PDB file of C-alpha atoms in Angstrom:
ATOM      1  CA  MET A   1     -77.824-201.055  99.809  1.00 60.00           C
ATOM      2  CA  PRO A   2     -75.612-197.987  99.181  1.00 64.00           C
ATOM      3  CA  ASN A   3     -78.643-196.139  97.764  1.00 71.00           C
ATOM      4  CA  VAL A   4     -80.679-196.989 100.845  1.00 72.00           C
ATOM      5  CA  LEU A   5     -77.798-195.813 103.030  1.00 70.00           C
ATOM      6  CA  GLY A   6     -77.670-192.428 101.285  1.00 75.00           C
ATOM      7  CA  PHE A   7     -81.426-192.033 101.566  1.00 72.00           C
ATOM      8  CA  SER A   8     -81.250-192.952 105.258  1.00 75.00           C
ATOM      9  CA  LEU A   9     -78.600-190.339 105.985  1.00 74.00           C
ATOM     10  CA  GLY A  10     -80.801-187.715 104.330  1.00 77.00           C
ATOM     11  CA  GLY A  11     -83.769-188.906 106.363  1.00 74.00           C
ATOM     12  CA  TYR A  12     -81.745-188.700 109.545  1.00 74.00           C
ATOM     13  CA  ALA A  13     -80.862-185.090 108.763  1.00 76.00           C
ATOM     14  CA  LEU A  14     -84.570-184.353 108.343  1.00 72.00           C
ATOM     15  CA  LEU A  15     -85.371-186.137 111.593  1.00 70.00           C
ATOM     16  CA  VAL A  16     -82.933-183.964 113.500  1.00 71.00           C
ATOM     17  CA  ALA A  17     -84.584-180.887 111.959  1.00 72.00           C
ATOM     18  CA  ILE A  18     -88.193-181.888 112.807  1.00 71.00           C
ATOM     19  CA  GLY A  19     -90.082-179.336 114.830  1.00 70.00           C
ATOM     20  CA  ASP A  20     -89.044-176.041 116.288  1.00 74.00           C
ATOM     21  CA  GLU A  21     -86.725-175.289 119.182  1.00 77.00           C
ATOM     22  CA  SER A  22     -89.511-175.463 121.791  1.00 79.00           C
ATOM     23  CA  PHE A  23     -90.500-178.937 120.558  1.00 79.00           C
ATOM     24  CA  ARG A  24     -86.935-180.250 120.624  1.00 77.00           C
ATOM     25  CA  SER A  25     -86.384-178.862 124.119  1.00 79.00           C
ATOM     26  CA  LEU A  26     -89.641-180.501 125.229  1.00 78.00           C
ATOM     27  CA  ILE A  27     -88.642-184.020 124.138  1.00 79.00           C
ATOM     28  CA  SER A  28     -84.919-183.829 124.923  1.00 79.00           C
ATOM     29  CA  GLY A  29     -83.037-184.063 128.211  1.00 79.00           C
ATOM     30  CA  GLU A  30     -82.743-186.966 130.644  1.00 75.00           C
ATOM     31  CA  ASP A  31     -85.588-187.927 132.945  1.00 73.00           C
ATOM     32  CA  GLU A  32     -85.241-187.701 136.709  1.00 78.00           C
ATOM     33  CA  ASP A  33     -84.594-191.447 136.887  1.00 81.00           C
ATOM     34  CA  GLY A  34     -81.723-191.235 134.371  1.00 80.00           C
ATOM     35  CA  GLU A  35     -83.653-192.768 131.471  1.00 83.00           C
ATOM     36  CA  PRO A  36     -82.754-191.488 128.003  1.00 83.00           C
ATOM     37  CA  SER A  37     -85.024-188.849 126.543  1.00 83.00           C
ATOM     38  CA  PRO A  38     -87.541-189.692 123.825  1.00 81.00           C
ATOM     39  CA  TYR A  39     -85.409-187.633 121.448  1.00 82.00           C
ATOM     40  CA  MET A  40     -82.378-189.841 122.140  1.00 85.00           C
ATOM     41  CA  GLU A  41     -84.430-193.039 121.810  1.00 84.00           C
ATOM     42  CA  VAL A  42     -85.603-192.001 118.350  1.00 83.00           C
ATOM     43  CA  ASN A  43     -82.075-190.985 117.362  1.00 84.00           C
ATOM     44  CA  ALA A  44     -80.727-194.318 118.627  1.00 87.00           C
ATOM     45  CA  ALA A  45     -83.205-196.237 116.450  1.00 86.00           C
ATOM     46  CA  PHE A  46     -82.134-194.272 113.393  1.00 84.00           C
ATOM     47  CA  VAL A  47     -78.402-194.562 114.108  1.00 87.00           C
ATOM     48  CA  HIS A  48     -78.811-198.330 114.613  1.00 89.00           C
ATOM     49  CA  PHE A  49     -80.534-198.511 111.220  1.00 87.00           C
ATOM     50  CA  ILE A  50     -77.663-196.655 109.546  1.00 86.00           C
ATOM     51  CA  LEU A  51     -74.960-198.720 111.281  1.00 90.00           C
ATOM     52  CA  MET A  52     -76.599-201.986 110.207  1.00 90.00           C
ATOM     53  CA  GLN A  53     -76.681-200.754 106.626  1.00 87.00           C
ATOM     54  CA  LEU A  54     -72.978-199.944 106.870  1.00 89.00           C
ATOM     55  CA  ALA A  55     -72.306-203.436 108.254  1.00 90.00           C
ATOM     56  CA  SER A  56     -74.221-204.919 105.336  1.00 88.00           C
ATOM     57  CA  VAL A  57     -72.206-202.916 102.805  1.00 86.00           C
ATOM     58  CA  ILE A  58     -68.946-203.940 104.521  1.00 89.00           C
ATOM     59  CA  CYS A  59     -69.972-207.627 104.446  1.00 86.00           C
ATOM     60  CA  ALA A  60     -70.779-207.347 100.740  1.00 84.00           C
ATOM     61  CA  LEU A  61     -67.457-205.653  99.999  1.00 85.00           C
ATOM     62  CA  PHE A  62     -65.577-208.243 102.034  1.00 82.00           C
ATOM     63  CA  SER A  63     -67.238-211.193 100.325  1.00 79.00           C
ATOM     64  CA  SER A  64     -66.722-209.611  96.911  1.00 77.00           C
ATOM     65  CA  ALA A  65     -63.070-208.804  97.562  1.00 77.00           C
ATOM     66  CA  TYR A  66     -62.222-212.207  98.993  1.00 69.00           C
ATOM     67  CA  TYR A  67     -64.211-214.402  96.621  1.00 68.00           C
ATOM     68  CA  PHE A  68     -61.966-217.036  95.128  1.00 64.00           C
ATOM     69  CA  LYS A  69     -62.110-220.733  94.378  1.00 69.00           C
ATOM     70  CA  LEU A  70     -59.987-222.934  96.568  1.00 67.00           C
ATOM     71  CA  ASP A  71     -57.893-225.627  95.047  1.00 69.00           C
ATOM     72  CA  PRO A  72     -59.040-228.785  96.870  1.00 70.00           C
ATOM     73  CA  ASN A  73     -55.426-229.941  96.992  1.00 74.00           C
ATOM     74  CA  GLY A  74     -54.003-226.560  98.074  1.00 74.00           C
ATOM     75  CA  ARG A  75     -52.653-225.477 101.459  1.00 75.00           C
ATOM     76  CA  VAL A  76     -55.669-223.421 102.574  1.00 71.00           C
ATOM     77  CA  ALA A  77     -58.050-226.270 101.786  1.00 71.00           C
ATOM     78  CA  GLY A  78     -55.678-228.625 103.610  1.00 75.00           C
ATOM     79  CA  VAL A  79     -55.740-226.467 106.760  1.00 77.00           C
ATOM     80  CA  ILE A  80     -59.522-226.254 106.643  1.00 74.00           C
ATOM     81  CA  ASN A  81     -59.759-230.023 106.178  1.00 73.00           C
ATOM     82  CA  ASP A  82     -57.308-230.558 109.062  1.00 76.00           C
ATOM     83  CA  LEU A  83     -59.694-228.575 111.270  1.00 78.00           C
ATOM     84  CA  CYS A  84     -62.447-231.009 110.238  1.00 78.00           C
ATOM     85  CA  ILE A  85     -64.516-228.226 108.684  1.00 73.00           C
ATOM     86  CA  PRO A  86     -66.100-229.175 105.373  1.00 75.00           C
ATOM     87  CA  LEU A  87     -65.346-226.381 102.902  1.00 69.00           C
ATOM     88  CA  ASP A  88     -68.837-226.329 101.413  1.00 72.00           C
ATOM     89  CA  LYS A  89     -70.340-225.920 104.903  1.00 77.00           C
ATOM     90  CA  LEU A  90     -67.943-223.064 105.670  1.00 75.00           C
ATOM     91  CA  VAL A  91     -69.068-221.248 102.518  1.00 76.00           C
ATOM     92  CA  LEU A  92     -72.713-221.779 103.484  1.00 82.00           C
ATOM     93  CA  VAL A  93     -72.100-220.330 106.958  1.00 82.00           C
ATOM     94  CA  GLY A  94     -70.396-217.272 105.449  1.00 81.00           C
ATOM     95  CA  ASN A  95     -73.228-216.752 102.977  1.00 84.00           C
ATOM     96  CA  PHE A  96     -75.799-217.149 105.741  1.00 89.00           C
ATOM     97  CA  LEU A  97     -74.092-214.585 107.973  1.00 89.00           C
ATOM     98  CA  GLY A  98     -73.769-212.023 105.183  1.00 87.00           C
ATOM     99  CA  TYR A  99     -77.359-212.464 104.048  1.00 89.00           C
ATOM    100  CA  SER A 100     -78.616-212.301 107.640  1.00 92.00           C
ATOM    101  CA  VAL A 101     -76.887-208.956 108.184  1.00 90.00           C
ATOM    102  CA  PHE A 102     -78.419-207.693 104.931  1.00 88.00           C
ATOM    103  CA  ILE A 103     -81.958-208.767 105.862  1.00 92.00           C
ATOM    104  CA  TYR A 104     -81.596-207.411 109.404  1.00 92.00           C
ATOM    105  CA  ALA A 105     -80.407-204.066 107.997  1.00 88.00           C
ATOM    106  CA  LEU A 106     -83.508-203.886 105.817  1.00 86.00           C
ATOM    107  CA  LEU A 107     -85.802-204.849 108.697  1.00 89.00           C
ATOM    108  CA  THR A 108     -84.405-202.125 110.931  1.00 88.00           C
ATOM    109  CA  ALA A 109     -86.005-199.735 108.445  1.00 84.00           C
ATOM    110  CA  ILE A 110     -89.310-200.601 110.135  1.00 87.00           C
ATOM    111  CA  ALA A 111     -88.024-199.430 113.516  1.00 85.00           C
ATOM    112  CA  ALA A 112     -86.606-196.240 112.024  1.00 83.00           C
ATOM    113  CA  THR A 113     -89.843-195.518 110.171  1.00 83.00           C
ATOM    114  CA  LEU A 114     -91.937-196.038 113.293  1.00 86.00           C
ATOM    115  CA  ALA A 115     -89.569-193.785 115.253  1.00 84.00           C
ATOM    116  CA  ILE A 116     -90.118-191.001 112.725  1.00 82.00           C
ATOM    117  CA  LEU A 117     -93.869-191.565 112.907  1.00 85.00           C
ATOM    118  CA  ARG A 118     -93.702-191.318 116.703  1.00 86.00           C
ATOM    119  CA  VAL A 119     -91.832-187.997 116.623  1.00 82.00           C
ATOM    120  CA  SER A 120     -94.161-186.626 113.963  1.00 82.00           C
ATOM    121  CA  SER A 121     -97.207-187.557 116.032  1.00 87.00           C
ATOM    122  CA  TRP A 122     -95.689-185.818 119.081  1.00 84.00           C
ATOM    123  CA  TYR A 123     -95.080-182.686 117.038  1.00 84.00           C
ATOM    124  CA  ASP A 124     -98.614-182.811 115.641  1.00 86.00           C
ATOM    125  CA  LEU A 125    -100.039-183.189 119.150  1.00 87.00           C
ATOM    126  CA  MET A 126     -98.006-180.236 120.415  1.00 86.00           C
ATOM    127  CA  HIS A 127     -99.010-178.094 117.443  1.00 84.00           C
ATOM    128  CA  THR A 128    -102.704-179.006 117.826  1.00 89.00           C
ATOM    129  CA  ASP A 129    -102.553-178.134 121.523  1.00 89.00           C
ATOM    130  CA  ARG A 130    -100.910-174.787 120.710  1.00 86.00           C
ATOM    131  CA  ILE A 131    -103.661-173.953 118.180  1.00 89.00           C
ATOM    132  CA  LYS A 132    -106.395-174.824 120.701  1.00 91.00           C
ATOM    133  CA  LYS A 133    -104.818-172.556 123.305  1.00 90.00           C
ATOM    134  CA  GLU A 134    -104.534-169.688 120.806  1.00 88.00           C
ATOM    135  CA  LYS A 135    -108.212-170.091 119.858  1.00 89.00           C
ATOM    136  CA  GLN A 136    -109.205-170.077 123.522  1.00 88.00           C
ATOM    137  CA  ARG A 137    -107.180-166.899 124.087  1.00 88.00           C
ATOM    138  CA  SER A 138    -108.687-165.165 121.053  1.00 85.00           C
ATOM    139  CA  ASN A 139    -112.198-166.194 122.135  1.00 83.00           C
ATOM    140  CA  GLN A 140    -111.511-164.849 125.618  1.00 84.00           C
ATOM    141  CA  VAL A 141    -110.199-161.569 124.188  1.00 79.00           C
ATOM    142  CA  SER A 142    -113.305-161.306 121.980  1.00 78.00           C
ATOM    143  CA  LYS A 143    -115.585-161.881 124.970  1.00 78.00           C
ATOM    144  CA  ASP A 144    -113.711-159.319 127.055  1.00 75.00           C
ATOM    145  CA  ALA A 145    -113.839-156.760 124.229  1.00 74.00           C
ATOM    146  CA  SER A 146    -117.587-157.208 123.724  1.00 72.00           C
ATOM    147  CA  ARG A 147    -118.345-156.437 127.399  1.00 66.00           C
TER     148      ARG A 147
END
């Protein structure tokens, strides 16, 4: 997971750098109704992806740092038994929560990837439109010059 986190941070830096200034100004800024801009929605998806990876790494560090065997006759096991919580079930719940965070962090990669695809398609559309307009202008100039 740390490798994925480093790769994600690099990808986020590239996402912020996508397009030129006119493209970023086109997709950024709040709407009239106060909705977040498409630029912020894409950034939010990527930041969520990175934060979930961090949560996964923290869960792994926590479980690794606090892994120990409980003496069934010890005080901690006695307190857990007094609370009527079977120790083996408590371990299963902890494992389930940690693994769930890990899987969710990996699945948020889909949302982040689709967000990048969305921004790239917007940039491609804007660039294609710009090229068409330049061709129309050059054709018009050619027609005017030939008259």
